[in-house]
């Protein structure tokens, strides 16, 4: 169970020091631009050091990978992966859990708003 | 006292008078066959009432959706407004303004109240007449639009002798017109409220917030006191986010399944952002412990990461990663 997952992760992650030859090379600096702003927002310098950003990105990707694997393990019992698996994983971490529920409810509201907006536009279209 | 004068005609014109004469005519109109009701000698009485020297009579005018109660001063051929109201039709039932009891019942109720004073002693009046609608429940006003009910004809007499009536082309029956107006507006208000609520909901959801007014007030108070530097940092904090497309790609590559739903991407982005926050904040704490300043260096991050691991906030790998 864990072997394929580690295999996949080793394929998808490539160290920057070795030139990779596998086809599952992960690009460096996927989140670099966003992370710079984010780190500044959280307390770093307005221009964080590039090596710091690279390290943080590595750590974040590893974090997300581990979370996804664990969620998959939980979800495999149900059959497929779902949002609740992630929420289950962070259940102990209250700030994260609250933030996630807030994000989900906001997304629902926005969806409703967009629907209503489209309906209104239709009405306006038919009226005109 | 208010009376009701009816006529078999379909025209909607009416005149209500507060007088004993009207009471008599009211009783007449309770007759089950109102169509046979003779209207002729009412006109004579009306003339008499309208031309009253002592100005003891009020009348009601209804034109479209506007309603007015006025004192009639026959001596000077002028009127004094007492009460004015506009009503709206209920959108759901365009034929009706509001449902309520029989107009004659309402008229009877009104009659029980003491008649207001004439303009000579008018001070009480203004307080009284507006009270009437409030005291009474929905006055019957089905007469207004229902074709089955008796329609009223305001005598032409009134039109000729009163300048105020020239503005009215159509008059509707009104006994407790003020009541009706009140009822109609409340009913319409509900309808409007529903509409407003709907619109408001849409608007609110376009700007989702914590929906806690005290929290919002606190935030506003804090934000107003930010320096420029703090403000820009806060803005970065709020607006920065990991790209959903990149995250989705990463998740697909990890899980191997193409079915990554949008909520899942959003949740993972949110979790990752908070994780970055924890990292950076702890790195800053490490720096202050070490009494260092400036941009955060990788060693600080590593120390912060180590501490988070000890705290258990980083998921542990079930299998050690042997090859990096």
Short mmCIF file of N, CA, C and O in Angstrom, two decimals, chain B residues 157-269:
data_model
loop_
_atom_site.label_atom_id
_atom_site.label_comp_id
_atom_site.label_asym_id
_atom_site.label_seq_id
_atom_site.Cartn_x
_atom_site.Cartn_y
_atom_site.Cartn_z
N UNK B 157 -72.75 66.42 -7.67
CA UNK B 157 -72.85 67.58 -6.79
C UNK B 157 -71.50 67.89 -6.19
O UNK B 157 -71.02 69.00 -6.20
N UNK B 158 -70.92 66.89 -5.71
CA UNK B 158 -69.65 67.10 -5.03
C UNK B 158 -68.63 67.66 -5.99
O UNK B 158 -67.88 68.55 -5.66
N UNK B 159 -68.63 67.13 -7.13
CA UNK B 159 -67.62 67.59 -8.08
C UNK B 159 -67.78 69.06 -8.39
O UNK B 159 -66.81 69.79 -8.52
N UNK B 160 -68.99 69.46 -8.50
CA UNK B 160 -69.17 70.85 -8.92
C UNK B 160 -68.87 71.81 -7.80
O UNK B 160 -68.38 72.91 -8.02
N UNK B 161 -69.17 71.39 -6.62
CA UNK B 161 -69.07 72.39 -5.55
C UNK B 161 -67.71 72.40 -4.87
O UNK B 161 -67.42 73.28 -4.08
N UNK B 162 -66.89 71.44 -5.17
CA UNK B 162 -65.63 71.42 -4.45
C UNK B 162 -64.45 71.42 -5.38
O UNK B 162 -64.31 70.52 -6.20
N UNK B 163 -63.66 72.39 -5.23
CA UNK B 163 -62.49 72.47 -6.12
C UNK B 163 -61.54 71.30 -5.95
O UNK B 163 -60.86 70.91 -6.86
N UNK B 164 -61.52 70.77 -4.76
CA UNK B 164 -60.56 69.70 -4.54
C UNK B 164 -60.91 68.47 -5.34
O UNK B 164 -60.06 67.69 -5.68
N UNK B 165 -62.18 68.33 -5.63
CA UNK B 165 -62.56 67.10 -6.30
C UNK B 165 -62.27 67.15 -7.79
O UNK B 165 -62.38 66.16 -8.46
N UNK B 166 -61.94 68.30 -8.29
CA UNK B 166 -61.68 68.35 -9.73
C UNK B 166 -60.47 67.51 -10.09
O UNK B 166 -60.32 67.07 -11.20
N UNK B 167 -59.64 67.34 -9.13
CA UNK B 167 -58.45 66.55 -9.44
C UNK B 167 -58.78 65.07 -9.57
O UNK B 167 -57.99 64.29 -10.08
N UNK B 168 -59.91 64.70 -9.07
CA UNK B 168 -60.23 63.28 -9.09
C UNK B 168 -61.13 62.96 -10.27
O UNK B 168 -62.18 63.53 -10.44
N UNK B 169 -60.70 62.04 -11.03
CA UNK B 169 -61.55 61.61 -12.13
C UNK B 169 -62.32 60.37 -11.74
O UNK B 169 -63.44 60.17 -12.14
N UNK B 170 -61.71 59.55 -10.96
CA UNK B 170 -62.34 58.32 -10.52
C UNK B 170 -62.36 58.32 -9.00
O UNK B 170 -61.34 58.54 -8.38
N UNK B 171 -63.48 58.03 -8.48
CA UNK B 171 -63.53 57.95 -7.03
C UNK B 171 -63.91 56.53 -6.64
O UNK B 171 -64.77 55.92 -7.24
N UNK B 172 -63.26 56.07 -5.63
CA UNK B 172 -63.58 54.73 -5.16
C UNK B 172 -64.26 54.81 -3.83
O UNK B 172 -64.15 55.78 -3.11
N UNK B 173 -64.92 53.75 -3.52
CA UNK B 173 -65.64 53.75 -2.26
C UNK B 173 -64.64 53.65 -1.14
O UNK B 173 -63.71 52.87 -1.18
N UNK B 174 -64.89 54.40 -0.16
CA UNK B 174 -63.99 54.32 0.98
C UNK B 174 -64.77 54.60 2.24
O UNK B 174 -65.37 55.64 2.40
N UNK B 175 -64.73 53.65 3.08
CA UNK B 175 -65.24 53.96 4.39
C UNK B 175 -64.05 54.18 5.29
O UNK B 175 -63.81 55.24 5.80
N UNK B 176 -63.36 53.11 5.45
CA UNK B 176 -62.18 53.18 6.28
C UNK B 176 -60.99 53.14 5.35
O UNK B 176 -60.14 52.29 5.43
N UNK B 177 -61.00 54.11 4.49
CA UNK B 177 -59.94 54.12 3.50
C UNK B 177 -58.58 54.14 4.13
O UNK B 177 -57.64 53.56 3.65
N UNK B 178 -58.47 54.82 5.23
CA UNK B 178 -57.17 54.89 5.88
C UNK B 178 -56.76 53.51 6.36
O UNK B 178 -55.62 53.10 6.24
N UNK B 179 -57.75 52.79 6.87
CA UNK B 179 -57.46 51.42 7.30
C UNK B 179 -56.97 50.60 6.14
O UNK B 179 -56.01 49.87 6.22
N UNK B 180 -57.71 50.73 5.08
CA UNK B 180 -57.34 49.96 3.90
C UNK B 180 -55.94 50.28 3.50
O UNK B 180 -55.13 49.41 3.23
N UNK B 181 -55.69 51.55 3.46
CA UNK B 181 -54.35 51.96 3.05
C UNK B 181 -53.32 51.32 3.95
O UNK B 181 -52.33 50.79 3.50
N UNK B 182 -53.62 51.35 5.23
CA UNK B 182 -52.69 50.79 6.19
C UNK B 182 -52.49 49.32 5.91
O UNK B 182 -51.39 48.82 5.81
N UNK B 183 -53.64 48.64 5.75
CA UNK B 183 -53.52 47.20 5.53
C UNK B 183 -52.78 46.88 4.25
O UNK B 183 -51.94 46.01 4.21
N UNK B 184 -53.13 47.65 3.23
CA UNK B 184 -52.52 47.35 1.94
C UNK B 184 -51.03 47.56 1.99
O UNK B 184 -50.26 46.78 1.46
N UNK B 185 -50.67 48.64 2.66
CA UNK B 185 -49.22 48.89 2.66
C UNK B 185 -48.49 47.83 3.44
O UNK B 185 -47.40 47.43 3.09
N UNK B 186 -49.14 47.34 4.52
CA UNK B 186 -48.42 46.32 5.28
C UNK B 186 -48.28 45.07 4.45
O UNK B 186 -47.24 44.42 4.44
N UNK B 187 -49.34 44.73 3.74
CA UNK B 187 -49.25 43.51 2.95
C UNK B 187 -48.23 43.70 1.85
O UNK B 187 -47.44 42.83 1.57
N UNK B 188 -48.28 44.85 1.26
CA UNK B 188 -47.34 45.10 0.18
C UNK B 188 -45.93 45.13 0.69
O UNK B 188 -45.00 44.72 0.04
N UNK B 189 -45.86 45.63 1.93
CA UNK B 189 -44.52 45.71 2.51
C UNK B 189 -43.93 44.32 2.63
O UNK B 189 -42.76 44.10 2.39
N UNK B 190 -44.78 43.37 3.03
CA UNK B 190 -44.24 42.01 3.16
C UNK B 190 -43.70 41.56 1.83
O UNK B 190 -42.64 40.99 1.73
N UNK B 191 -44.48 41.80 0.81
CA UNK B 191 -44.03 41.38 -0.51
C UNK B 191 -42.73 42.06 -0.87
O UNK B 191 -41.81 41.46 -1.35
N UNK B 192 -42.70 43.38 -0.57
CA UNK B 192 -41.47 44.11 -0.88
C UNK B 192 -40.32 43.57 -0.08
O UNK B 192 -39.22 43.45 -0.57
N UNK B 193 -40.64 43.23 1.19
CA UNK B 193 -39.55 42.72 2.02
C UNK B 193 -38.97 41.47 1.43
O UNK B 193 -37.77 41.28 1.41
N UNK B 194 -39.88 40.60 0.93
CA UNK B 194 -39.34 39.36 0.35
C UNK B 194 -38.42 39.68 -0.80
O UNK B 194 -37.34 39.14 -0.91
N UNK B 195 -38.91 40.60 -1.62
CA UNK B 195 -38.07 40.95 -2.77
C UNK B 195 -36.76 41.53 -2.30
O UNK B 195 -35.71 41.18 -2.78
N UNK B 196 -36.90 42.43 -1.32
CA UNK B 196 -35.69 43.08 -0.85
C UNK B 196 -34.74 42.06 -0.28
O UNK B 196 -33.55 42.10 -0.51
N UNK B 197 -35.32 41.11 0.47
CA UNK B 197 -34.45 40.11 1.09
C UNK B 197 -33.68 39.36 0.04
O UNK B 197 -32.50 39.11 0.15
N UNK B 198 -34.41 38.99 -0.99
CA UNK B 198 -33.76 38.25 -2.06
C UNK B 198 -32.59 39.05 -2.61
O UNK B 198 -31.50 38.56 -2.76
N UNK B 199 -32.92 40.30 -2.94
CA UNK B 199 -31.86 41.12 -3.53
C UNK B 199 -30.72 41.28 -2.57
O UNK B 199 -29.57 41.19 -2.95
N UNK B 200 -31.11 41.47 -1.31
CA UNK B 200 -30.05 41.67 -0.34
C UNK B 200 -29.19 40.45 -0.24
O UNK B 200 -27.99 40.53 -0.12
N UNK B 201 -29.81 39.29 -0.26
CA UNK B 201 -29.03 38.06 -0.14
C UNK B 201 -28.00 37.99 -1.24
O UNK B 201 -26.86 37.67 -1.03
N UNK B 202 -28.44 38.30 -2.41
CA UNK B 202 -27.50 38.23 -3.53
C UNK B 202 -26.35 39.19 -3.30
O UNK B 202 -25.19 38.85 -3.46
N UNK B 203 -26.71 40.36 -2.85
CA UNK B 203 -25.65 41.34 -2.68
C UNK B 203 -24.70 40.90 -1.58
O UNK B 203 -23.51 41.01 -1.72
N UNK B 204 -25.26 40.42 -0.48
CA UNK B 204 -24.41 40.04 0.63
C UNK B 204 -23.47 38.93 0.23
O UNK B 204 -22.32 38.90 0.61
N UNK B 205 -23.98 37.98 -0.52
CA UNK B 205 -23.13 36.86 -0.84
C UNK B 205 -22.04 37.28 -1.79
O UNK B 205 -21.02 36.62 -1.89
N UNK B 206 -22.25 38.35 -2.47
CA UNK B 206 -21.17 38.81 -3.33
C UNK B 206 -20.04 39.37 -2.50
O UNK B 206 -18.91 39.43 -2.94
N UNK B 207 -20.33 39.78 -1.30
CA UNK B 207 -19.29 40.26 -0.41
C UNK B 207 -19.36 39.45 0.88
O UNK B 207 -19.85 39.93 1.89
N UNK B 208 -18.93 38.24 0.83
CA UNK B 208 -19.08 37.41 2.03
C UNK B 208 -18.23 37.94 3.16
O UNK B 208 -17.11 38.40 2.96
N UNK B 209 -18.77 37.89 4.32
CA UNK B 209 -18.04 38.39 5.47
C UNK B 209 -18.30 37.46 6.63
O UNK B 209 -19.02 36.49 6.52
N UNK B 210 -17.68 37.78 7.75
CA UNK B 210 -17.88 36.92 8.90
C UNK B 210 -19.29 37.06 9.45
O UNK B 210 -19.68 36.31 10.31
N UNK B 211 -20.00 38.03 8.98
CA UNK B 211 -21.40 38.21 9.36
C UNK B 211 -21.55 38.43 10.85
O UNK B 211 -22.58 38.12 11.42
N UNK B 212 -20.54 38.96 11.47
CA UNK B 212 -20.63 39.26 12.88
C UNK B 212 -20.36 40.76 13.02
O UNK B 212 -19.23 41.21 12.86
N UNK B 213 -21.41 41.51 13.32
CA UNK B 213 -21.22 42.98 13.29
C UNK B 213 -20.19 43.47 14.29
O UNK B 213 -19.45 44.40 14.01
N UNK B 214 -20.13 42.83 15.47
CA UNK B 214 -19.15 43.30 16.45
C UNK B 214 -17.73 43.04 15.96
O UNK B 214 -16.84 43.87 16.10
N UNK B 215 -17.56 41.84 15.37
CA UNK B 215 -16.23 41.54 14.83
C UNK B 215 -15.85 42.53 13.75
O UNK B 215 -14.72 43.02 13.72
N UNK B 216 -16.83 42.76 12.88
CA UNK B 216 -16.54 43.69 11.79
C UNK B 216 -16.17 45.06 12.34
O UNK B 216 -15.23 45.71 11.87
N UNK B 217 -16.91 45.46 13.35
CA UNK B 217 -16.63 46.79 13.93
C UNK B 217 -15.23 46.82 14.51
O UNK B 217 -14.49 47.79 14.35
N UNK B 218 -14.87 45.72 15.19
CA UNK B 218 -13.52 45.68 15.77
C UNK B 218 -12.47 45.77 14.68
O UNK B 218 -11.49 46.51 14.80
N UNK B 219 -12.70 44.98 13.63
CA UNK B 219 -11.71 44.99 12.55
C UNK B 219 -11.59 46.38 11.95
O UNK B 219 -10.48 46.84 11.67
N UNK B 220 -12.72 47.00 11.75
CA UNK B 220 -12.67 48.35 11.18
C UNK B 220 -11.88 49.28 12.07
O UNK B 220 -11.06 50.08 11.61
N UNK B 221 -12.11 49.15 13.38
CA UNK B 221 -11.41 50.02 14.31
C UNK B 221 -9.91 49.78 14.24
O UNK B 221 -9.11 50.72 14.27
N UNK B 222 -9.54 48.49 14.15
CA UNK B 222 -8.11 48.19 14.10
C UNK B 222 -7.51 48.67 12.79
O UNK B 222 -6.44 49.29 12.76
N UNK B 223 -8.22 48.36 11.70
CA UNK B 223 -7.67 48.68 10.39
C UNK B 223 -7.45 50.16 10.21
O UNK B 223 -6.52 50.59 9.51
N UNK B 224 -8.33 50.92 10.82
CA UNK B 224 -8.21 52.37 10.62
C UNK B 224 -6.92 52.90 11.23
O UNK B 224 -6.46 53.96 10.88
N UNK B 225 -6.35 52.15 12.18
CA UNK B 225 -5.18 52.66 12.88
C UNK B 225 -3.87 52.09 12.33
O UNK B 225 -2.82 52.30 12.92
N UNK B 226 -3.94 51.36 11.26
CA UNK B 226 -2.73 50.77 10.69
C UNK B 226 -1.83 51.83 10.10
O UNK B 226 -2.29 52.79 9.47
N UNK B 227 -0.52 51.58 10.24
CA UNK B 227 0.41 52.40 9.47
C UNK B 227 0.44 51.86 8.05
O UNK B 227 -0.09 50.80 7.74
N UNK B 228 1.14 52.62 7.19
CA UNK B 228 1.16 52.21 5.79
C UNK B 228 1.83 50.85 5.64
O UNK B 228 1.40 49.98 4.88
N UNK B 229 2.93 50.70 6.38
CA UNK B 229 3.66 49.45 6.31
C UNK B 229 2.79 48.29 6.75
O UNK B 229 2.72 47.23 6.10
N UNK B 230 2.10 48.48 7.87
CA UNK B 230 1.24 47.42 8.37
C UNK B 230 0.13 47.12 7.37
O UNK B 230 -0.25 45.97 7.16
N UNK B 231 -0.39 48.19 6.78
CA UNK B 231 -1.49 48.01 5.84
C UNK B 231 -1.06 47.18 4.63
O UNK B 231 -1.78 46.30 4.19
N UNK B 232 0.14 47.46 4.13
CA UNK B 232 0.57 46.71 2.95
C UNK B 232 0.82 45.25 3.33
O UNK B 232 0.54 44.34 2.55
N UNK B 233 1.32 45.04 4.51
CA UNK B 233 1.56 43.66 4.93
C UNK B 233 0.24 42.93 5.10
O UNK B 233 0.09 41.76 4.70
N UNK B 234 -0.72 43.63 5.69
CA UNK B 234 -2.03 43.00 5.86
C UNK B 234 -2.67 42.69 4.52
O UNK B 234 -3.30 41.65 4.33
N UNK B 235 -2.48 43.61 3.58
CA UNK B 235 -3.04 43.37 2.26
C UNK B 235 -2.41 42.14 1.61
O UNK B 235 -3.10 41.30 1.03
N UNK B 236 -1.10 42.03 1.74
CA UNK B 236 -0.44 40.84 1.22
C UNK B 236 -0.97 39.59 1.89
O UNK B 236 -1.18 38.57 1.25
N UNK B 237 -1.19 39.68 3.17
CA UNK B 237 -1.69 38.53 3.91
C UNK B 237 -3.06 38.10 3.39
O UNK B 237 -3.33 36.92 3.19
N UNK B 238 -3.91 39.08 3.15
CA UNK B 238 -5.27 38.73 2.75
C UNK B 238 -5.31 38.24 1.31
O UNK B 238 -6.05 37.33 0.97
N UNK B 239 -4.54 38.87 0.48
CA UNK B 239 -4.73 38.62 -0.95
C UNK B 239 -3.86 37.50 -1.48
O UNK B 239 -4.11 37.00 -2.56
N UNK B 240 -2.83 37.14 -0.75
CA UNK B 240 -1.96 36.11 -1.29
C UNK B 240 -2.65 34.76 -1.17
O UNK B 240 -3.38 34.50 -0.22
N UNK B 241 -2.39 33.92 -2.15
CA UNK B 241 -2.96 32.58 -2.13
C UNK B 241 -2.17 31.72 -3.08
O UNK B 241 -1.57 32.23 -4.03
N UNK B 242 -2.18 30.43 -2.80
CA UNK B 242 -1.54 29.51 -3.74
C UNK B 242 -2.48 29.31 -4.92
O UNK B 242 -3.68 29.22 -4.76
N UNK B 243 -1.89 29.20 -6.08
CA UNK B 243 -2.72 29.06 -7.29
C UNK B 243 -3.44 27.72 -7.29
O UNK B 243 -2.85 26.67 -7.04
N UNK B 244 -4.73 27.83 -7.59
CA UNK B 244 -5.53 26.60 -7.55
C UNK B 244 -5.13 25.65 -8.65
O UNK B 244 -5.16 24.43 -8.46
N UNK B 245 -4.77 26.18 -9.80
CA UNK B 245 -4.43 25.30 -10.92
C UNK B 245 -3.17 24.50 -10.59
O UNK B 245 -3.10 23.29 -10.85
N UNK B 246 -2.18 25.20 -10.02
CA UNK B 246 -0.96 24.49 -9.66
C UNK B 246 -1.22 23.43 -8.61
O UNK B 246 -0.68 22.32 -8.67
N UNK B 247 -2.06 23.80 -7.65
CA UNK B 247 -2.36 22.86 -6.58
C UNK B 247 -3.09 21.64 -7.15
O UNK B 247 -2.83 20.50 -6.75
N UNK B 248 -3.99 21.93 -8.06
CA UNK B 248 -4.75 20.82 -8.64
C UNK B 248 -3.81 19.88 -9.38
O UNK B 248 -3.92 18.65 -9.27
N UNK B 249 -2.88 20.49 -10.12
CA UNK B 249 -1.92 19.65 -10.84
C UNK B 249 -1.13 18.78 -9.87
O UNK B 249 -0.91 17.59 -10.10
N UNK B 250 -0.70 19.39 -8.79
CA UNK B 250 0.07 18.65 -7.79
C UNK B 250 -0.75 17.52 -7.20
O UNK B 250 -0.27 16.39 -7.06
N UNK B 251 -2.00 17.80 -6.87
CA UNK B 251 -2.84 16.77 -6.27
C UNK B 251 -3.08 15.61 -7.24
O UNK B 251 -3.10 14.44 -6.86
N UNK B 252 -3.29 15.98 -8.50
CA UNK B 252 -3.50 14.92 -9.49
C UNK B 252 -2.28 14.03 -9.59
O UNK B 252 -2.38 12.80 -9.66
N UNK B 253 -1.10 14.68 -9.56
CA UNK B 253 0.12 13.88 -9.69
C UNK B 253 0.33 13.02 -8.45
O UNK B 253 0.91 11.93 -8.54
N UNK B 254 -0.15 13.49 -7.31
CA UNK B 254 0.05 12.71 -6.09
C UNK B 254 -0.91 11.54 -6.03
O UNK B 254 -0.53 10.40 -5.81
N UNK B 255 -2.19 11.87 -6.22
CA UNK B 255 -3.19 10.83 -6.03
C UNK B 255 -3.32 9.92 -7.24
O UNK B 255 -3.79 8.81 -7.13
N UNK B 256 -2.93 10.43 -8.39
CA UNK B 256 -3.06 9.62 -9.58
C UNK B 256 -4.46 9.63 -10.17
O UNK B 256 -4.68 9.12 -11.25
N UNK B 257 -5.41 10.22 -9.45
CA UNK B 257 -6.77 10.26 -9.99
C UNK B 257 -7.04 11.65 -10.55
O UNK B 257 -6.59 12.65 -10.00
N UNK B 258 -7.79 11.67 -11.63
CA UNK B 258 -8.10 12.94 -12.27
C UNK B 258 -9.24 13.68 -11.60
O UNK B 258 -9.48 14.84 -11.86
N UNK B 259 -9.94 12.99 -10.74
CA UNK B 259 -11.15 13.59 -10.17
C UNK B 259 -10.81 14.35 -8.90
O UNK B 259 -11.07 13.88 -7.80
N UNK B 260 -10.23 15.52 -9.11
CA UNK B 260 -10.02 16.39 -7.95
C UNK B 260 -11.08 17.48 -8.02
O UNK B 260 -11.06 18.32 -8.91
N UNK B 261 -11.97 17.48 -7.06
CA UNK B 261 -13.07 18.44 -7.12
C UNK B 261 -12.57 19.83 -6.73
O UNK B 261 -11.54 19.98 -6.07
N UNK B 262 -13.35 20.81 -7.12
CA UNK B 262 -12.97 22.20 -6.81
C UNK B 262 -12.93 22.48 -5.31
O UNK B 262 -11.97 23.09 -4.82
N UNK B 263 -13.92 22.04 -4.53
CA UNK B 263 -13.82 22.27 -3.09
C UNK B 263 -12.56 21.69 -2.48
O UNK B 263 -11.96 22.28 -1.57
N UNK B 264 -12.17 20.53 -3.00
CA UNK B 264 -10.96 19.92 -2.45
C UNK B 264 -9.75 20.80 -2.71
O UNK B 264 -8.92 21.01 -1.82
N UNK B 265 -9.66 21.32 -3.92
CA UNK B 265 -8.54 22.21 -4.24
C UNK B 265 -8.54 23.42 -3.33
O UNK B 265 -7.48 23.83 -2.81
N UNK B 266 -9.72 23.99 -3.15
CA UNK B 266 -9.81 25.18 -2.30
C UNK B 266 -9.37 24.87 -0.89
O UNK B 266 -8.62 25.63 -0.26
N UNK B 267 -9.83 23.72 -0.38
CA UNK B 267 -9.50 23.37 1.00
C UNK B 267 -7.99 23.17 1.14
O UNK B 267 -7.36 23.67 2.10
N UNK B 268 -7.42 22.46 0.19
CA UNK B 268 -5.97 22.19 0.31
C UNK B 268 -5.17 23.48 0.20
O UNK B 268 -4.19 23.67 0.94
N UNK B 269 -5.59 24.38 -0.69
CA UNK B 269 -4.90 25.66 -0.76
C UNK B 269 -4.99 26.41 0.56
O UNK B 269 -3.99 26.99 1.02
#
